[in-house]
Amino acid sequence: MISFGIKDIIDILIIAVMLFYIYKMMKNSGTLSLFYGVLIFFVLWVLASEIFDMRLTGSILDKFMGIGLIVLVVLFQDQIRRFLTDIGSHGRMRFLRRIFKHSENENTRRKDISAVVYACMTMSKTKTGALIVFQNKMPLKEYEATGDIIDADVNVRLIENIFFKNSPLHDGAMIIADNKIKSVGCILPVSHAMDIPKTLGLRHRAALGMSQATDAICVVVSEETGNISVAAGGKFNIKLSAPELDHLLSEYLSTDN
């Protein structure tokens, strides 16, 4: 007789939550078809080895499963890193941060957002291309290292001068972290998603790729149209006005998230 108790229910719920979280993460990163392939392979292995006791097929699939963990780490290294970082971020003692730093951080972040919004509106009018990345919970040190470290206060004039068309740093991305412009001229991962509109250029693909690989919030000003877009969680918000941009950045970068 098969017994089924509270422990089994908890066991099933844990697996269900993990699968849902992995599905959501893969969907945002554009690797959902790869996730389906791995899931189908795993189901076939369970059916052949555990349920139908197919010895030949089961033994072959067992060999693949033996190296499966290494293969998965290679294929999903970015997603695994983001998954573990998210777990670590959610485990922080946020109530202490809210007690001691909430007001100060909110005021400083508010100034940073206002400066970026103002600079983006100015660059939008002159069709000056720009790519600005806000660090969220995940550290972006490896991306900062690809550019020039300046560690300067977030300033409207500085942002405009960096992305000025004749500036040697205007083609790369600017990374804002810890209320500072940490690095400029940075190289970001480019998204290879097929559903990106052809009207969106390389800056937009880099912004989307960054939002898929990390939890960063990326602001893009199009050099062709002057339109302002925000990429977050593997999704785009395009043709934003100043109030819409301000609202989105405030929502995404809230310390309560």
Tab-separated table of C-alpha atoms in Angstrom:
chain	number	residue	atom	x	y	z
A	1	MET	CA	0.000	0.000	0.000
A	2	ILE	CA	1.327	3.414	-1.017
A	3	SER	CA	1.278	5.989	1.776
A	4	PHE	CA	0.842	9.658	0.933
A	5	GLY	CA	1.297	12.238	3.676
A	6	ILE	CA	2.123	15.855	4.418
A	7	LYS	CA	5.809	15.287	3.609
A	8	ASP	CA	4.932	14.113	0.104
A	9	ILE	CA	2.705	17.139	-0.471
A	10	ILE	CA	5.520	19.471	0.607
A	11	ASP	CA	7.929	17.565	-1.627
A	12	ILE	CA	5.651	18.015	-4.662
A	13	LEU	CA	5.076	21.707	-3.887
A	14	ILE	CA	8.832	22.374	-3.669
A	15	ILE	CA	9.444	20.747	-7.067
A	16	ALA	CA	6.457	22.598	-8.579
A	17	VAL	CA	7.705	25.966	-7.321
A	18	MET	CA	11.228	25.264	-8.579
A	19	LEU	CA	9.962	24.228	-12.018
A	20	PHE	CA	7.759	27.324	-12.252
A	21	TYR	CA	10.620	29.603	-11.249
A	22	ILE	CA	12.978	27.939	-13.762
A	23	TYR	CA	10.298	28.173	-16.472
A	24	LYS	CA	9.805	31.877	-15.785
A	25	MET	CA	13.557	32.526	-15.784
A	26	MET	CA	14.078	30.643	-19.052
A	27	LYS	CA	11.172	32.450	-20.674
A	28	ASN	CA	12.655	35.828	-19.767
A	29	SER	CA	16.097	34.815	-21.023
A	30	GLY	CA	14.798	33.523	-24.371
A	31	THR	CA	15.946	29.923	-23.769
A	32	LEU	CA	12.520	28.392	-23.207
A	33	SER	CA	12.833	25.923	-26.107
A	34	LEU	CA	16.066	24.610	-24.575
A	35	PHE	CA	14.270	24.200	-21.235
A	36	TYR	CA	11.502	22.206	-22.956
A	37	GLY	CA	14.115	19.964	-24.576
A	38	VAL	CA	15.774	19.195	-21.230
A	39	LEU	CA	12.373	18.583	-19.604
A	40	ILE	CA	11.298	16.179	-22.378
A	41	PHE	CA	14.588	14.295	-22.104
A	42	PHE	CA	14.137	13.976	-18.335
A	43	VAL	CA	10.559	12.680	-18.724
A	44	LEU	CA	11.724	10.087	-21.272
A	45	TRP	CA	14.448	8.954	-18.899
A	46	VAL	CA	11.955	8.517	-16.029
A	47	LEU	CA	9.508	6.618	-18.257
A	48	ALA	CA	12.160	4.293	-19.685
A	49	SER	CA	14.100	3.616	-16.477
A	50	GLU	CA	11.557	3.791	-13.677
A	51	ILE	CA	8.106	3.094	-15.094
A	52	PHE	CA	8.401	0.794	-18.136
A	53	ASP	CA	11.732	-0.763	-17.078
A	54	MET	CA	13.161	-0.579	-20.610
A	55	ARG	CA	16.667	-1.850	-19.880
A	56	LEU	CA	18.460	-0.946	-23.115
A	57	THR	CA	16.939	2.508	-23.533
A	58	GLY	CA	17.153	3.140	-19.813
A	59	SER	CA	20.859	2.211	-19.657
A	60	ILE	CA	21.677	4.518	-22.597
A	61	LEU	CA	19.764	7.409	-21.058
A	62	ASP	CA	21.425	6.681	-17.706
A	63	LYS	CA	24.809	7.325	-19.329
A	64	PHE	CA	23.609	10.695	-20.584
A	65	MET	CA	22.161	11.570	-17.189
A	66	GLY	CA	25.537	10.792	-15.623
A	67	ILE	CA	27.094	13.776	-17.391
A	68	GLY	CA	23.833	15.719	-17.549
A	69	LEU	CA	24.665	17.954	-14.590
A	70	ILE	CA	27.898	19.154	-16.201
A	71	VAL	CA	26.107	19.782	-19.512
A	72	LEU	CA	23.346	21.736	-17.770
A	73	VAL	CA	25.871	23.900	-15.918
A	74	VAL	CA	27.572	24.731	-19.239
A	75	LEU	CA	24.300	25.444	-21.058
A	76	PHE	CA	22.626	27.415	-18.285
A	77	GLN	CA	25.554	29.009	-16.464
A	78	ASP	CA	24.124	32.546	-16.723
A	79	GLN	CA	20.671	31.444	-15.588
A	80	ILE	CA	22.095	29.396	-12.690
A	81	ARG	CA	24.149	32.377	-11.526
A	82	ARG	CA	21.097	34.618	-11.655
A	83	PHE	CA	19.005	32.014	-9.817
A	84	LEU	CA	21.540	31.720	-6.978
A	85	THR	CA	22.001	35.486	-6.785
A	86	ASP	CA	18.245	35.985	-6.552
A	87	ILE	CA	18.076	33.493	-3.687
A	88	GLY	CA	20.857	35.326	-1.884
A	89	SER	CA	19.214	38.685	-2.468
A	90	HIS	CA	15.858	37.555	-1.119
A	91	GLY	CA	17.564	36.140	1.962
A	92	ARG	CA	18.943	39.442	3.128
A	93	MET	CA	17.769	41.084	6.329
A	94	ARG	CA	15.754	43.726	4.545
A	95	PHE	CA	13.992	45.040	7.611
A	96	LEU	CA	17.319	46.337	8.986
A	97	ARG	CA	18.042	48.076	5.706
A	98	ARG	CA	14.625	49.689	5.729
A	99	ILE	CA	15.060	50.931	9.305
A	100	PHE	CA	18.494	52.520	8.850
A	101	LYS	CA	18.848	53.353	5.155
A	102	HIS	CA	15.433	53.426	3.558
A	103	SER	CA	14.920	57.187	3.644
A	104	GLU	CA	18.484	58.062	2.621
A	105	ASN	CA	18.607	55.543	-0.229
A	106	GLU	CA	15.190	56.545	-1.520
A	107	ASN	CA	16.131	60.228	-1.654
A	108	THR	CA	19.425	59.533	-3.434
A	109	ARG	CA	17.836	57.075	-5.851
A	110	ARG	CA	15.110	59.620	-6.556
A	111	LYS	CA	17.761	62.180	-7.568
A	112	ASP	CA	19.518	59.628	-9.778
A	113	ILE	CA	16.281	58.736	-11.571
A	114	SER	CA	15.390	62.400	-12.088
A	115	ALA	CA	18.841	63.106	-13.545
A	116	VAL	CA	18.597	60.168	-15.963
A	117	VAL	CA	15.056	61.086	-17.028
A	118	TYR	CA	16.035	64.711	-17.683
A	119	ALA	CA	19.161	63.674	-19.619
A	120	CYS	CA	17.221	61.120	-21.678
A	121	MET	CA	14.587	63.677	-22.662
A	122	THR	CA	17.298	66.083	-23.785
A	123	MET	CA	19.111	63.376	-25.761
A	124	SER	CA	15.802	62.230	-27.239
A	125	LYS	CA	15.204	65.689	-28.735
A	126	THR	CA	18.648	65.704	-30.375
A	127	LYS	CA	18.496	61.992	-31.308
A	128	THR	CA	21.608	61.214	-29.322
A	129	GLY	CA	21.925	57.464	-28.806
A	130	ALA	CA	22.395	56.279	-25.221
A	131	LEU	CA	22.366	53.088	-23.168
A	132	ILE	CA	22.140	53.456	-19.378
A	133	VAL	CA	22.094	50.473	-17.010
A	134	PHE	CA	20.814	50.662	-13.439
A	135	GLN	CA	22.149	47.969	-11.126
A	136	ASN	CA	19.365	46.354	-9.139
A	137	LYS	CA	20.124	43.477	-6.708
A	138	MET	CA	22.676	41.571	-8.762
A	139	PRO	CA	26.235	42.967	-8.798
A	140	LEU	CA	27.521	44.029	-12.226
A	141	LYS	CA	31.266	44.107	-11.537
A	142	GLU	CA	32.195	41.936	-14.526
A	143	TYR	CA	30.344	44.287	-16.879
A	144	GLU	CA	31.803	47.393	-15.233
A	145	ALA	CA	35.274	45.975	-15.879
A	146	THR	CA	34.681	46.001	-19.653
A	147	GLY	CA	34.537	49.808	-19.670
A	148	ASP	CA	36.292	52.771	-18.073
A	149	ILE	CA	35.745	53.156	-14.330
A	150	ILE	CA	34.907	56.756	-13.369
A	151	ASP	CA	32.928	56.383	-10.094
A	152	ALA	CA	31.294	59.809	-10.421
A	153	ASP	CA	28.092	61.296	-9.034
A	154	VAL	CA	25.031	60.919	-11.257
A	155	ASN	CA	24.852	64.233	-13.082
A	156	VAL	CA	22.733	65.387	-16.021
A	157	ARG	CA	25.573	67.226	-17.782
A	158	LEU	CA	27.977	64.339	-17.319
A	159	ILE	CA	25.491	61.872	-18.814
A	160	GLU	CA	24.884	64.129	-21.820
A	161	ASN	CA	28.611	64.715	-22.389
A	162	ILE	CA	29.457	60.999	-22.209
A	163	PHE	CA	26.857	60.145	-24.867
A	164	PHE	CA	27.661	63.152	-27.057
A	165	LYS	CA	28.207	61.842	-30.604
A	166	ASN	CA	31.876	62.879	-30.740
A	167	SER	CA	32.678	61.342	-27.358
A	168	PRO	CA	34.906	58.226	-27.542
A	169	LEU	CA	32.667	56.524	-24.949
A	170	HIS	CA	29.252	57.151	-26.488
A	171	ASP	CA	28.978	53.721	-28.154
A	172	GLY	CA	29.204	51.711	-24.934
A	173	ALA	CA	26.856	51.428	-21.973
A	174	MET	CA	26.875	53.462	-18.770
A	175	ILE	CA	26.426	51.502	-15.535
A	176	ILE	CA	24.928	53.211	-12.492
A	177	ALA	CA	25.380	51.381	-9.179
A	178	ASP	CA	25.363	52.439	-5.532
A	179	ASN	CA	24.239	55.951	-6.535
A	180	LYS	CA	27.318	56.445	-8.711
A	181	ILE	CA	28.141	56.330	-12.399
A	182	LYS	CA	30.516	53.404	-11.947
A	183	SER	CA	31.671	52.754	-15.475
A	184	VAL	CA	31.139	53.952	-19.064
A	185	GLY	CA	31.822	52.448	-22.470
A	186	CYS	CA	30.822	49.029	-21.141
A	187	ILE	CA	30.181	45.961	-23.293
A	188	LEU	CA	26.913	44.127	-22.618
A	189	PRO	CA	25.647	40.684	-23.686
A	190	VAL	CA	23.552	40.907	-26.851
A	191	SER	CA	20.179	39.177	-27.055
A	192	HIS	CA	19.660	36.838	-30.006
A	193	ALA	CA	15.884	36.635	-29.569
A	194	MET	CA	14.113	36.393	-32.926
A	195	ASP	CA	11.029	38.345	-31.888
A	196	ILE	CA	12.808	41.695	-31.475
A	197	PRO	CA	11.372	44.219	-33.985
A	198	LYS	CA	13.778	44.972	-36.843
A	199	THR	CA	13.392	48.687	-36.139
A	200	LEU	CA	15.329	48.219	-32.878
A	201	GLY	CA	19.099	48.339	-33.219
A	202	LEU	CA	22.155	46.968	-31.446
A	203	ARG	CA	21.697	49.147	-28.354
A	204	HIS	CA	18.239	47.658	-27.858
A	205	ARG	CA	19.556	44.112	-28.314
A	206	ALA	CA	22.286	44.801	-25.761
A	207	ALA	CA	19.747	46.253	-23.323
A	208	LEU	CA	17.460	43.241	-23.718
A	209	GLY	CA	20.395	40.837	-23.391
A	210	MET	CA	21.505	42.554	-20.186
A	211	SER	CA	17.986	42.384	-18.754
A	212	GLN	CA	17.891	38.655	-19.571
A	213	ALA	CA	21.276	37.875	-18.032
A	214	THR	CA	20.772	40.038	-14.914
A	215	ASP	CA	18.040	41.892	-13.036
A	216	ALA	CA	19.412	45.259	-14.202
A	217	ILE	CA	17.134	47.956	-15.612
A	218	CYS	CA	18.323	49.278	-18.986
A	219	VAL	CA	17.306	52.597	-20.540
A	220	VAL	CA	17.844	53.137	-24.273
A	221	VAL	CA	17.604	56.315	-26.334
A	222	SER	CA	17.377	55.516	-30.042
A	223	GLU	CA	19.830	57.337	-32.301
A	224	GLU	CA	17.498	56.869	-35.283
A	225	THR	CA	14.147	57.912	-33.827
A	226	GLY	CA	14.909	59.498	-30.454
A	227	ASN	CA	12.435	57.107	-28.824
A	228	ILE	CA	13.109	56.063	-25.225
A	229	SER	CA	12.760	52.434	-24.167
A	230	VAL	CA	13.284	50.441	-20.972
A	231	ALA	CA	14.304	46.779	-20.868
A	232	ALA	CA	13.645	44.845	-17.656
A	233	GLY	CA	13.164	41.139	-16.973
A	234	GLY	CA	13.670	40.295	-20.643
A	235	LYS	CA	10.853	42.589	-21.786
A	236	PHE	CA	10.697	45.984	-23.498
A	237	ASN	CA	8.686	49.100	-22.733
A	238	ILE	CA	9.034	51.330	-25.789
A	239	LYS	CA	8.231	54.906	-26.854
A	240	LEU	CA	8.098	56.215	-23.295
A	241	SER	CA	7.298	59.773	-22.268
A	242	ALA	CA	9.106	61.501	-19.398
A	243	PRO	CA	6.405	60.662	-16.800
A	244	GLU	CA	6.236	57.043	-18.017
A	245	LEU	CA	10.024	56.673	-17.841
A	246	ASP	CA	10.105	58.195	-14.368
A	247	HIS	CA	7.312	55.920	-13.165
A	248	LEU	CA	8.891	52.747	-14.580
A	249	LEU	CA	12.324	53.454	-13.114
A	250	SER	CA	10.819	54.334	-9.734
A	251	GLU	CA	8.775	51.113	-9.754
A	252	TYR	CA	11.574	48.798	-10.904
A	253	LEU	CA	14.221	50.329	-8.632
A	254	SER	CA	12.126	50.662	-5.471
A	255	THR	CA	14.021	49.437	-2.382
A	256	ASP	CA	10.851	47.597	-1.309
A	257	ASN	CA	10.969	45.248	-4.323
